[in-house]
mmCIF file of C-alpha atoms in Angstrom:
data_model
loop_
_atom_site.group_PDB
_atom_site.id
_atom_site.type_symbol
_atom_site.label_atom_id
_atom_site.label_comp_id
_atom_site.label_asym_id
_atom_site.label_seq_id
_atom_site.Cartn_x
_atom_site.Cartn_y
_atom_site.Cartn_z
ATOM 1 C CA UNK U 1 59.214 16.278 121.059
ATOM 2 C CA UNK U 2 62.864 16.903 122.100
ATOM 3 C CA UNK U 3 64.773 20.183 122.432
ATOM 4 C CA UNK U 4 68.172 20.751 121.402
ATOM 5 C CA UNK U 5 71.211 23.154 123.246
ATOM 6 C CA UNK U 6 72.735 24.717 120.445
ATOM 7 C CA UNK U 7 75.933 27.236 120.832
ATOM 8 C CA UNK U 8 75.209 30.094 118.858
ATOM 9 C CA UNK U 9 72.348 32.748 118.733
ATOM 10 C CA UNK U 10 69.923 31.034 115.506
ATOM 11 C CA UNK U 11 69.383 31.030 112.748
ATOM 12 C CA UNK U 12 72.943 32.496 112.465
ATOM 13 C CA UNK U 13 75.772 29.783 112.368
ATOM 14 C CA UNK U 14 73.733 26.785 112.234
ATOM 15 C CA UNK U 15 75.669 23.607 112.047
ATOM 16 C CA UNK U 16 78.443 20.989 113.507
ATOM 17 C CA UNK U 17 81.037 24.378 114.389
ATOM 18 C CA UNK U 18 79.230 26.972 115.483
ATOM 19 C CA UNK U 19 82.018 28.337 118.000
ATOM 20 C CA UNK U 20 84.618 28.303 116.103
ATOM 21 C CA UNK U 21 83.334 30.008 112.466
ATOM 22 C CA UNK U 22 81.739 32.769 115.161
ATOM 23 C CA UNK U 23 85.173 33.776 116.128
ATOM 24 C CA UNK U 24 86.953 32.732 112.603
ATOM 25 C CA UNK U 25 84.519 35.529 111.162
ATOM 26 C CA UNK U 26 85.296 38.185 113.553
ATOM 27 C CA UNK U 27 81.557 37.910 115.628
ATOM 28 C CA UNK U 28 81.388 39.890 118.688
ATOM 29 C CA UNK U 29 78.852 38.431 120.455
ATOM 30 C CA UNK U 30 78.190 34.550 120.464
ATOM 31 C CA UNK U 31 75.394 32.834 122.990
ATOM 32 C CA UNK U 32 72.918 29.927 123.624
ATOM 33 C CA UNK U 33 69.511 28.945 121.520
ATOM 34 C CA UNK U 34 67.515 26.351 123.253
ATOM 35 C CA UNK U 35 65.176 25.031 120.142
ATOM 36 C CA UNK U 36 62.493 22.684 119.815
ATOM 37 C CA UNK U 37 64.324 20.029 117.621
ATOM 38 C CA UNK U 38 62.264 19.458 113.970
ATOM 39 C CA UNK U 39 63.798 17.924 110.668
ATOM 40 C CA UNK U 40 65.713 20.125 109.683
ATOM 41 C CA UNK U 41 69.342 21.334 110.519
ATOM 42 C CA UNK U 42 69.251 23.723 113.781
ATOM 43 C CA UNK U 43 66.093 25.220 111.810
ATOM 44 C CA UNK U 44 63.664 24.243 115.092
ATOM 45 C CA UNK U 45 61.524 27.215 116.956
ATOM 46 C CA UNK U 46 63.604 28.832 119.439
ATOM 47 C CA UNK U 47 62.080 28.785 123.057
ATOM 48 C CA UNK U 48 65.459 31.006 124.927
ATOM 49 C CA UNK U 49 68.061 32.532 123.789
ATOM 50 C CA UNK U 50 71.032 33.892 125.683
ATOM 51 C CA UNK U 51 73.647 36.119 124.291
ATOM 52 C CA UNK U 52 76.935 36.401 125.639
ATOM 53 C CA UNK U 53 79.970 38.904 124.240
ATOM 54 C CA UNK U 54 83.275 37.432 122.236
ATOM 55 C CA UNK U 55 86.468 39.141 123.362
ATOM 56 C CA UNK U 56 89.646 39.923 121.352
ATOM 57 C CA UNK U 57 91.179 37.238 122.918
ATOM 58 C CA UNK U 58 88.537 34.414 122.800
ATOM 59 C CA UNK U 59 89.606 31.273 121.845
ATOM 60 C CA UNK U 60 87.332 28.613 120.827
ATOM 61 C CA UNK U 61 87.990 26.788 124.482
ATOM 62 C CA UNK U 62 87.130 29.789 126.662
ATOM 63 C CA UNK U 63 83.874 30.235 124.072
ATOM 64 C CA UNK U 64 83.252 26.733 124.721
ATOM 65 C CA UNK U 65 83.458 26.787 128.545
ATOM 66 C CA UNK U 66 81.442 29.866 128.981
ATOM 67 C CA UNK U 67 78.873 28.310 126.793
ATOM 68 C CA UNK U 68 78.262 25.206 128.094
ATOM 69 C CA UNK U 69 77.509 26.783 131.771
ATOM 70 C CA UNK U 70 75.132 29.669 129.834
ATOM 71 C CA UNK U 71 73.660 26.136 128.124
ATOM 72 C CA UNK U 72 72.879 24.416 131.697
ATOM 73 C CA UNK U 73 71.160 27.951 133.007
ATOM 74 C CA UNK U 74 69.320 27.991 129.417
ATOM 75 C CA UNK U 75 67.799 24.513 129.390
ATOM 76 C CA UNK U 76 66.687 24.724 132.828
ATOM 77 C CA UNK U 77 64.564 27.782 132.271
ATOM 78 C CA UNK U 78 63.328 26.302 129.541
ATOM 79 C CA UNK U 79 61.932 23.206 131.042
ATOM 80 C CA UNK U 80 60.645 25.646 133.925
ATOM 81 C CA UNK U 81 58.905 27.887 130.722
ATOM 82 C CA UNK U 82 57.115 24.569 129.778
ATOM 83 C CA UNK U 83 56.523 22.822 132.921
ATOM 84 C CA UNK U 84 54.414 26.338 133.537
ATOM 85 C CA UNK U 85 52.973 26.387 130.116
ATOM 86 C CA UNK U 86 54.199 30.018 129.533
ATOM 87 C CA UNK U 87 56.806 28.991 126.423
ATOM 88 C CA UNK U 88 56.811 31.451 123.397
ATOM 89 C CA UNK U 89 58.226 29.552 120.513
ATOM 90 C CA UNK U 90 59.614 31.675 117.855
ATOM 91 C CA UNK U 91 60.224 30.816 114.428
ATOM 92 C CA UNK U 92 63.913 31.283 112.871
ATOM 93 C CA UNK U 93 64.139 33.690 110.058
ATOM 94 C CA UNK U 94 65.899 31.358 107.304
ATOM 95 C CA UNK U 95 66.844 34.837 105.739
ATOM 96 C CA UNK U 96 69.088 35.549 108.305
ATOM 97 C CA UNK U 97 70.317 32.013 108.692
ATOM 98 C CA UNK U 98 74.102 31.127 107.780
ATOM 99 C CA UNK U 99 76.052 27.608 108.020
ATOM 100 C CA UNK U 100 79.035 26.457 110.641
ATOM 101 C CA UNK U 101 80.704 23.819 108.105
ATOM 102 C CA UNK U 102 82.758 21.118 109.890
ATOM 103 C CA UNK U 103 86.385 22.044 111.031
ATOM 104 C CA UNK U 104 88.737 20.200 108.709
ATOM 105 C CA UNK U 105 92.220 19.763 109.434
ATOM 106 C CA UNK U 106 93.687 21.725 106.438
ATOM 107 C CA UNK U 107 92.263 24.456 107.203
ATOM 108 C CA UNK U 108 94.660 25.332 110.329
ATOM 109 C CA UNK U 109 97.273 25.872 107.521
ATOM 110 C CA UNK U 110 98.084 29.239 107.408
ATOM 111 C CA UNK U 111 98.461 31.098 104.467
ATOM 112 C CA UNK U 112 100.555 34.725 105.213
ATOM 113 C CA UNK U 113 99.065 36.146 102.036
ATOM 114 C CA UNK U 114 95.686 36.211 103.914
ATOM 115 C CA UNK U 115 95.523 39.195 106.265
ATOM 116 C CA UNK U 116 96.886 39.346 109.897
ATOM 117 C CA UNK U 117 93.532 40.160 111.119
ATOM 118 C CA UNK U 118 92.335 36.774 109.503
ATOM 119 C CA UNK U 119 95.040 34.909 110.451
ATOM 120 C CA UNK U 120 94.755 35.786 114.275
ATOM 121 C CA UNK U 121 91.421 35.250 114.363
ATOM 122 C CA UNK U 122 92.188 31.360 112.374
ATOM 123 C CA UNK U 123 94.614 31.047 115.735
ATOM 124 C CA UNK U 124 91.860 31.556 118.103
ATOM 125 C CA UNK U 125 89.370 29.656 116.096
ATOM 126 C CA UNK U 126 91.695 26.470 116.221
ATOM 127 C CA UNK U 127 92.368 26.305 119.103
ATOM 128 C CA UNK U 128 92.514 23.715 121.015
ATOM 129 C CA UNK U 129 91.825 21.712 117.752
ATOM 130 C CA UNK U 130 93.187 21.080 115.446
ATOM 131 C CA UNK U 131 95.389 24.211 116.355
ATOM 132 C CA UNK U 132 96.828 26.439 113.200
ATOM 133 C CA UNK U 133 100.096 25.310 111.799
ATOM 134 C CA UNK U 134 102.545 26.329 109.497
ATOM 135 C CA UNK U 135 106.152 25.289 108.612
ATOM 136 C CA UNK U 136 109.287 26.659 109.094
ATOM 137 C CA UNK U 137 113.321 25.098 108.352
ATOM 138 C CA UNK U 138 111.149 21.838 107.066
ATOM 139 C CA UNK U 139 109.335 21.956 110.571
ATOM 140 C CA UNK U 140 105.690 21.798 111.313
ATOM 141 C CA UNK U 141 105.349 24.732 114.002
ATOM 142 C CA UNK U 142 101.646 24.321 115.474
ATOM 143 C CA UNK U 143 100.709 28.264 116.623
ATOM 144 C CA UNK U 144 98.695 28.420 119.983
ATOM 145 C CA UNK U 145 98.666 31.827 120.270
ATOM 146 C CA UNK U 146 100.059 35.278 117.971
ATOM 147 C CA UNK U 147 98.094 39.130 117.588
ATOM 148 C CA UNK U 148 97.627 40.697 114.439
ATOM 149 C CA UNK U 149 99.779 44.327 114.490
ATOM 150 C CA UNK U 150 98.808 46.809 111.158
ATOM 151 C CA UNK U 151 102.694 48.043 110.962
ATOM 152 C CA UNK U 152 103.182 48.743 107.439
ATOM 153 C CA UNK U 153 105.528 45.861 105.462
ATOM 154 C CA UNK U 154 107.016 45.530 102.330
ATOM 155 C CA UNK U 155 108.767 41.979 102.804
ATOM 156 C CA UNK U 156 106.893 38.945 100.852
ATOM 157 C CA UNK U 157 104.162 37.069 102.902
ATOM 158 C CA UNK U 158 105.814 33.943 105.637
ATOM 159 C CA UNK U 159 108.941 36.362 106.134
ATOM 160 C CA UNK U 160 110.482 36.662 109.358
ATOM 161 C CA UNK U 161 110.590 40.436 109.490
ATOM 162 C CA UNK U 162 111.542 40.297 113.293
ATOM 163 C CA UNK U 163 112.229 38.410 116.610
ATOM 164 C CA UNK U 164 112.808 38.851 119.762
ATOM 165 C CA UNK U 165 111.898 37.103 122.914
ATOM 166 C CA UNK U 166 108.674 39.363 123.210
ATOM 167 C CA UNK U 167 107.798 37.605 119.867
ATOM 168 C CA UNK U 168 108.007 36.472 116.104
ATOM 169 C CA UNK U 169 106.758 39.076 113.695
ATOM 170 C CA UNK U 170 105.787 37.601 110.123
ATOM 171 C CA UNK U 171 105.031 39.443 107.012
ATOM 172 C CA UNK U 172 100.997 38.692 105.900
ATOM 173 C CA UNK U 173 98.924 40.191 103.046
ATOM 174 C CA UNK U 174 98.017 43.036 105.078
ATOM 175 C CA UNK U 175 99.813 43.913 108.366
ATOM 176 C CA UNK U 176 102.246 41.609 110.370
ATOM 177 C CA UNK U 177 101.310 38.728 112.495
ATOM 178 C CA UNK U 178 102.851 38.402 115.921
ATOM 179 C CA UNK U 179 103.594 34.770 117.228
ATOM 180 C CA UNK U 180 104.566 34.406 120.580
ATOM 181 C CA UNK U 181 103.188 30.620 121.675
ATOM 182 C CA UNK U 182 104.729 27.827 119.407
ATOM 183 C CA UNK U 183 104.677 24.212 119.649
ATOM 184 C CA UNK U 184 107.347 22.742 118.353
ATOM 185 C CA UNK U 185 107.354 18.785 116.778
ATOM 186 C CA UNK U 186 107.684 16.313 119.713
ATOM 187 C CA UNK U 187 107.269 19.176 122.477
ATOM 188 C CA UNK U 188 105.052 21.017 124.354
ATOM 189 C CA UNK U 189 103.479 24.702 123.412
ATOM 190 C CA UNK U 190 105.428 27.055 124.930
ATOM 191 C CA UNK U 191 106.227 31.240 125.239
ATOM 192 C CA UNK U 192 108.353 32.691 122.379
ATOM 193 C CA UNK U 193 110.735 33.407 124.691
ATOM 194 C CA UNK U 194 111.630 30.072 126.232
ATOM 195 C CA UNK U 195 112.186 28.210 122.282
ATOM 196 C CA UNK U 196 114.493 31.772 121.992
ATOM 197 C CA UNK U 197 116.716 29.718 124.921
ATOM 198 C CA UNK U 198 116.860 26.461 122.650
ATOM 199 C CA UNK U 199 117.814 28.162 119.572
ATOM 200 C CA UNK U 200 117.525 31.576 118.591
ATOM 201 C CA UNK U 201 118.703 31.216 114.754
ATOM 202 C CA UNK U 202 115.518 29.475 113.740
ATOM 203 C CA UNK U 203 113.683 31.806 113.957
ATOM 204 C CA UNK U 204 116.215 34.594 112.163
ATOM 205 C CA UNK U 205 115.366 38.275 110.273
ATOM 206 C CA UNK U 206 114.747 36.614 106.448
ATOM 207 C CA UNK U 207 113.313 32.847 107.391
ATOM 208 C CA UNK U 208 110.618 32.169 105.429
ATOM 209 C CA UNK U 209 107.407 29.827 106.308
ATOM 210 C CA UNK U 210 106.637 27.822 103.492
ATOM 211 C CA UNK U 211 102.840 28.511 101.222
ATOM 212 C CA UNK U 212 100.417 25.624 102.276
ATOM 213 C CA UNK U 213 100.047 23.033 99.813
ATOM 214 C CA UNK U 214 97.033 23.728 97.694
#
């Protein structure tokens, strides 16, 4: 038979994106299942599996990275497990089991009615693809990197409530999100602070990023 390197602890986030729905749903630990392969969809036995912790800041390339070198140690004591005969297959517990759909591109719209807790994690998620986007003075700004702040607002959802150099601060269902790594159409992502030396006045107190197409 063949075995299979999958990035996620099983039966949780089974699937083509397990990385990136771990951090989109706020996970705190993430890891490496090494699974005899069967029919089924990531539902094989699992013969290692090595956790590894998600920080606040993870993005779905630092996951990724730290992954694939847990993967390399995984599979190798694997094959050591069976060229010794002492594997333990264990079967996954489809109770416990949930799905990593496919990342489509749409879905790196952000909608500011969601919360800013949501939104940051969306940011992390998406990154490096397809990278979360929303649009501002008829411009598609792709976001790279913001934090979500709980400070109390009252403006509507996609407002500009304030901006500095330090960062953008936008209105969201629930708390504001701060974005201060913006990729402007044609250029390269760069700090808050250096598009603040191109043009401060898009980004003004009162802008408004448009609602994503349904």
């Amino acid at each position: 038979g063949c075995i299979n390197i999958h990035a996620s602890l099983l039966p949780r986030w089974r699937g083509a994106a397990p990385i990136q729905r771990a951090i989109e749903a706020g996970d705190t630990e993430s890891g490496i299942t090494i699974i005899q392969m069967d029919e089924g969809l990531d539902t094989g036995a699992m013969l290692v599996r090595t956790p590894c912790a998600i920080s606040a800041t993870e993005t779905a390339e630092t996951l990724h990275d730290r992954l694939a070198d847990l993967g390399a140690t995984a599979v190798l004591e694997a094959l050591s497990q069976m060229a010794q005969g002492s594997l333990q297959p264990e079967a996954q517990d489809d109770a416990e089991s949930c799905y990593a759909a496919k990342i489509h591109k749409h879905e790196a719209d952000l909608d500011f009615s969601q919360p800013a807790a949501l939104l940051e994690r969306k940011v992390r998620a998406f990154n490096p693809w397809p990278v979360a986007r929303a649009t501002l003075n008829d411009q598609l700004l792709r976001i790279w990197q913001a934090s979500a702040m709980s400070a109390p607002c009252d403006q509507p959802p996609g407002t500009i409530v304030h901006s500095d150099r330090d960062g953008i601060d936008v209105a969201t269902g629930e708390g504001l999100l701060r974005l201060t790594r913006l990729q402007r159409p044609g250029g390269k992502a760069v700090a808050v602070s250096d598009l603040f030396n191109a043009n401060a006045t898009l980004y003004a107190v009162g802008k408004r990023f448009a609602t994503p197409s349904a």
